[in-house]
Coordinates of C-alpha atoms in Angstrom, one line a residue:
M178 CA -7.0 13.9 14.6
G179 CA -5.3 12.1 17.7
A180 CA -1.9 10.2 17.9
G181 CA -1.7 7.8 15.4
H182 CA 0.4 4.4 15.6
A183 CA 3.7 3.5 14.1
H184 CA 3.5 0.9 11.7
S185 CA 6.2 -1.6 10.5
L186 CA 7.0 -0.3 7.3
Y187 CA 7.9 3.0 8.4
R188 CA 12.0 3.8 8.9
P189 CA 12.8 6.5 11.4
A190 CA 15.2 8.9 9.6
R191 CA 16.4 11.9 8.9
S192 CA 16.2 13.1 5.3
P193 CA 15.5 15.2 2.5
V194 CA 12.2 12.8 1.8
H195 CA 10.9 12.4 5.6
D196 CA 11.4 16.0 6.2
L197 CA 8.7 16.6 2.5
P198 CA 5.2 17.3 3.8
P199 CA 2.8 14.1 3.3
H200 CA 0.7 15.5 1.0
T201 CA 2.9 16.9 -1.3
K202 CA 4.6 12.6 -1.4
L203 CA 0.7 11.0 -1.7
V204 CA 0.4 13.7 -4.9
A205 CA 4.0 12.7 -6.2
V206 CA 3.5 9.1 -6.1
L207 CA 0.2 9.0 -7.2
A208 CA 1.3 11.5 -10.5
F209 CA 4.5 8.8 -10.3
V210 CA 2.7 6.0 -10.9
V211 CA 0.1 7.2 -13.3
T212 CA 3.1 8.2 -15.0
V213 CA 4.6 4.6 -15.2
V214 CA 1.2 3.1 -16.4
S215 CA 0.4 5.5 -19.2
T216 CA 4.5 4.2 -20.3
P217 CA 4.2 2.2 -23.4
R218 CA 4.9 -1.1 -22.7
Q219 CA 7.5 -1.9 -25.8
A220 CA 9.7 1.2 -24.0
V221 CA 11.7 -1.1 -22.1
W222 CA 14.4 1.5 -21.9
A223 CA 11.6 4.2 -19.7
F224 CA 11.5 1.3 -17.0
G225 CA 14.6 1.3 -16.2
A226 CA 14.7 4.9 -15.7
Y227 CA 12.1 4.7 -13.5
A228 CA 14.0 2.3 -11.7
L229 CA 16.8 4.4 -11.3
L230 CA 14.5 7.4 -10.4
L231 CA 13.3 5.3 -7.7
A232 CA 16.5 3.7 -6.3
A233 CA 18.0 7.7 -6.0
V234 CA 14.8 8.7 -3.9
A235 CA 15.6 5.5 -2.0
G236 CA 19.1 6.8 -1.3
A237 CA 18.2 10.1 -0.2
A238 CA 14.9 8.8 1.9
R239 CA 18.6 6.4 3.2
V240 CA 16.3 3.0 2.8
P241 CA 18.1 0.3 2.0
A242 CA 18.0 -2.2 -1.1
T243 CA 17.2 -4.9 0.6
Y244 CA 14.4 -3.3 2.5
L245 CA 13.2 -2.1 -0.4
L246 CA 13.2 -5.4 -2.1
K247 CA 11.7 -7.7 1.0
R248 CA 8.9 -5.7 0.8
L249 CA 8.4 -6.2 -2.5
V250 CA 7.3 -10.0 -1.7
I251 CA 3.9 -8.1 -1.5
E252 CA 3.9 -8.5 -5.1
V253 CA 4.0 -12.4 -5.6
P254 CA 0.5 -13.1 -6.1
F255 CA 0.8 -10.7 -9.3
V256 CA 4.0 -12.5 -10.2
A257 CA 2.1 -15.5 -10.4
F258 CA -0.6 -14.4 -12.3
A259 CA 2.0 -12.5 -15.1
F260 CA 4.0 -16.0 -15.3
L261 CA 0.4 -18.0 -17.0
M262 CA -0.4 -15.0 -19.4
P263 CA 2.3 -16.2 -22.1
F264 CA 0.6 -19.7 -21.9
V265 CA -3.3 -18.6 -22.1
V266 CA -3.3 -15.4 -23.8
P267 CA -3.9 -16.2 -27.8
G268 CA -2.1 -15.2 -31.0
E269 CA 1.6 -15.1 -32.5
R270 CA 3.7 -18.1 -30.6
T271 CA 6.9 -18.4 -30.1
T272 CA 9.4 -20.9 -28.9
L273 CA 11.6 -19.5 -25.8
L274 CA 14.4 -22.2 -23.8
G275 CA 12.3 -25.6 -25.7
V276 CA 8.3 -23.8 -24.3
D277 CA 5.9 -22.5 -26.7
L278 CA 4.8 -19.3 -25.6
S279 CA 2.3 -16.3 -26.8
V280 CA 3.9 -13.4 -28.2
P281 CA 1.0 -11.1 -27.0
G282 CA 1.2 -13.1 -23.6
L283 CA 4.9 -12.2 -22.9
W284 CA 3.9 -8.9 -23.2
D285 CA 1.1 -8.4 -21.4
A286 CA 3.4 -9.9 -18.3
W287 CA 6.0 -7.7 -18.3
N288 CA 3.6 -5.1 -18.6
V289 CA 2.3 -6.5 -15.3
L290 CA 5.4 -7.2 -14.1
A291 CA 7.2 -4.0 -14.5
K292 CA 4.5 -1.8 -13.7
G293 CA 3.5 -3.2 -10.9
T294 CA 6.5 -3.8 -9.7
L295 CA 7.5 0.0 -10.0
G296 CA 3.9 0.9 -8.3
V297 CA 4.7 -1.4 -5.3
A298 CA 7.9 -0.1 -4.8
A299 CA 7.1 3.4 -5.2
S300 CA 4.5 2.6 -2.4
V301 CA 6.5 1.1 -0.3
L302 CA 9.3 4.6 -0.3
L303 CA 6.2 6.3 0.8
A304 CA 5.4 4.3 3.8
A305 CA 8.8 3.5 5.0
T306 CA 8.9 7.5 5.0
T307 CA 5.8 8.7 6.2
E308 CA 4.2 8.2 9.3
L309 CA 0.8 6.4 9.8
R310 CA -0.7 9.6 10.8
D311 CA 0.8 11.6 8.8
L312 CA -1.0 10.1 6.4
L313 CA -3.8 10.4 8.0
L314 CA -3.3 13.9 8.1
G315 CA -2.1 14.6 4.2
L316 CA -5.0 13.1 2.8
Q317 CA -6.7 15.4 5.1
R318 CA -5.1 18.4 4.3
L319 CA -5.7 17.1 0.1
R320 CA -9.7 17.5 0.7
L321 CA -10.0 13.5 0.6
P322 CA -14.0 13.1 2.0
A323 CA -13.8 13.7 5.3
L324 CA -15.9 10.1 5.9
L325 CA -12.8 8.2 3.9
V326 CA -10.5 10.1 6.4
Q327 CA -12.4 8.7 9.8
I328 CA -12.7 5.1 8.2
A329 CA -9.3 5.0 7.5
T330 CA -8.4 6.5 11.0
F331 CA -10.5 4.1 12.7
M332 CA -9.5 1.3 10.8
V333 CA -5.5 2.3 12.1
R334 CA -6.4 2.5 15.7
Y335 CA -8.5 -0.2 15.6
G336 CA -7.0 -2.8 13.3
D337 CA -4.2 -4.0 16.1
V338 CA -7.0 -4.1 18.7
V339 CA -9.3 -6.7 16.5
A340 CA -6.1 -9.0 15.0
D341 CA -5.4 -9.1 19.3
E342 CA -8.9 -10.2 19.6
M343 CA -8.5 -13.0 17.0
R344 CA -5.1 -13.6 18.2
R345 CA -6.6 -14.4 21.9
M346 CA -9.6 -16.5 20.0
S347 CA -6.6 -19.1 18.2
I348 CA -4.8 -19.4 21.6
A349 CA -8.1 -20.1 23.5
R350 CA -9.1 -23.0 20.4
R351 CA -5.3 -24.1 20.9
S352 CA -5.9 -24.4 24.5
R353 CA -8.8 -26.8 24.0
G354 CA -6.4 -29.3 21.7
F355 CA -8.7 -27.3 18.3
E356 CA -6.8 -27.8 15.2
A357 CA -8.3 -27.0 11.8
R358 CA -7.0 -29.7 9.5
G359 CA -9.6 -30.4 7.4
V360 CA -13.2 -29.3 5.8
R361 CA -14.5 -30.7 8.9
H362 CA -13.5 -27.9 10.8
W363 CA -13.7 -25.1 9.0
G364 CA -17.7 -24.7 10.8
V365 CA -15.4 -24.3 14.3
L366 CA -13.7 -21.4 12.4
A367 CA -17.0 -19.7 10.5
K368 CA -18.0 -19.6 14.4
S369 CA -15.0 -18.1 15.3
A370 CA -15.0 -16.0 13.0
G371 CA -19.4 -15.2 13.1
A372 CA -18.3 -14.8 17.3
L373 CA -15.0 -12.1 15.8
F374 CA -17.6 -10.1 13.9
I375 CA -20.2 -9.4 16.7
R376 CA -17.3 -8.4 19.2
S377 CA -16.1 -6.0 17.2
Y378 CA -19.3 -4.7 16.7
E379 CA -20.1 -4.0 19.8
R380 CA -16.7 -2.7 20.3
G381 CA -17.5 -0.1 17.9
E382 CA -20.9 0.6 19.8
R383 CA -19.0 1.2 22.8
V384 CA -16.2 4.0 21.0
H385 CA -18.5 5.6 19.6
L386 CA -21.1 5.7 22.9
A387 CA -17.9 6.7 24.6
M388 CA -17.0 9.4 21.6
V389 CA -20.4 11.0 21.3
S390 CA -20.7 11.4 25.4
R391 CA -17.1 13.2 24.7
G392 CA -18.5 15.6 22.2
Y393 CA -17.8 14.0 19.4
T394 CA -20.6 15.4 16.3
G395 CA -19.1 13.7 13.5
T396 CA -15.9 15.3 12.3
M397 CA -12.7 14.5 14.1
P398 CA -10.2 17.4 15.8
V399 CA -7.3 18.7 13.7
I400 CA -4.5 19.4 16.3
D401 CA -1.5 19.5 13.5
T402 CA -1.9 21.3 10.8
V403 CA 0.3 20.4 7.4
T404 CA 1.8 22.9 5.4
A405 CA 3.5 23.3 2.0
G406 CA 5.9 25.7 0.3
R407 CA 6.8 26.0 -2.7
A408 CA 10.5 24.5 -2.0
Q409 CA 8.9 21.9 -0.7
W410 CA 6.8 21.2 -3.5
L411 CA 9.6 21.5 -6.2
R412 CA 11.1 18.6 -4.2
A413 CA 8.3 16.4 -4.5
A414 CA 7.3 17.1 -7.6
A415 CA 11.4 16.3 -8.8
L416 CA 10.1 12.6 -9.4
P417 CA 7.0 13.2 -11.8
L418 CA 8.5 15.6 -13.4
S419 CA 11.5 13.7 -14.4
A420 CA 9.2 10.6 -15.1
L421 CA 7.2 12.4 -17.1
V422 CA 10.2 13.2 -19.6
V423 CA 10.7 9.9 -19.4
C424 CA 7.3 8.9 -20.6
L425 CA 7.6 11.3 -23.0
L426 CA 10.7 10.3 -24.9
G427 CA 9.2 6.4 -24.3
W428 CA 6.3 7.7 -26.9
T429 CA 8.5 9.6 -29.1
L430 CA 11.2 7.1 -29.5

């Protein structure tokens, strides 16, 4: 697998979390998220414990709290959806600050906010401590279907290329005096989207022919092999195992 592209979420550093093999971090984050989702929503204290666990990981990885909080903005649409639930979910009603709200809706909103925020925070920490190329190598090491890994590899490699093409088309439209101000301009934008698709498709055909001419047979060569020892697996398992203990206490208390 060739060299990958650096992404804006990655924070270069030397830390115990950065040094872990990528596939151990992928398994740890997946297990942590599954554990959080399995926790009963009534165990409010458990979600506070999960947040402390993630804070400990962020501290070990030298990821500032401000950096993490800025990246959590991506979940704003889910937050907006959660705030609507107390108003639309049927069931027992209660009054909070003079507003009539649904009790099941409040619990559902809390469930979405707590679990969604923790899942996004864990994903941001994974991205902040692992390069994209290493993530792809980790997926390959975990025996994810080779076709899916290749699709992800090309998406990473050519996502910026397609974005640059779209940016150039936008500049070309503006240089000719075009500004999308209403529905009547949607036709121009649709034609631009169609042209972008055709250009991307043709570029993909050219890239594929170039790869075939260089010996591509359907699989990407692996340049680096990523392995993990028992100690590294144990360090990576510290987060999900701690979360599992919290989850079990949440079900029993």
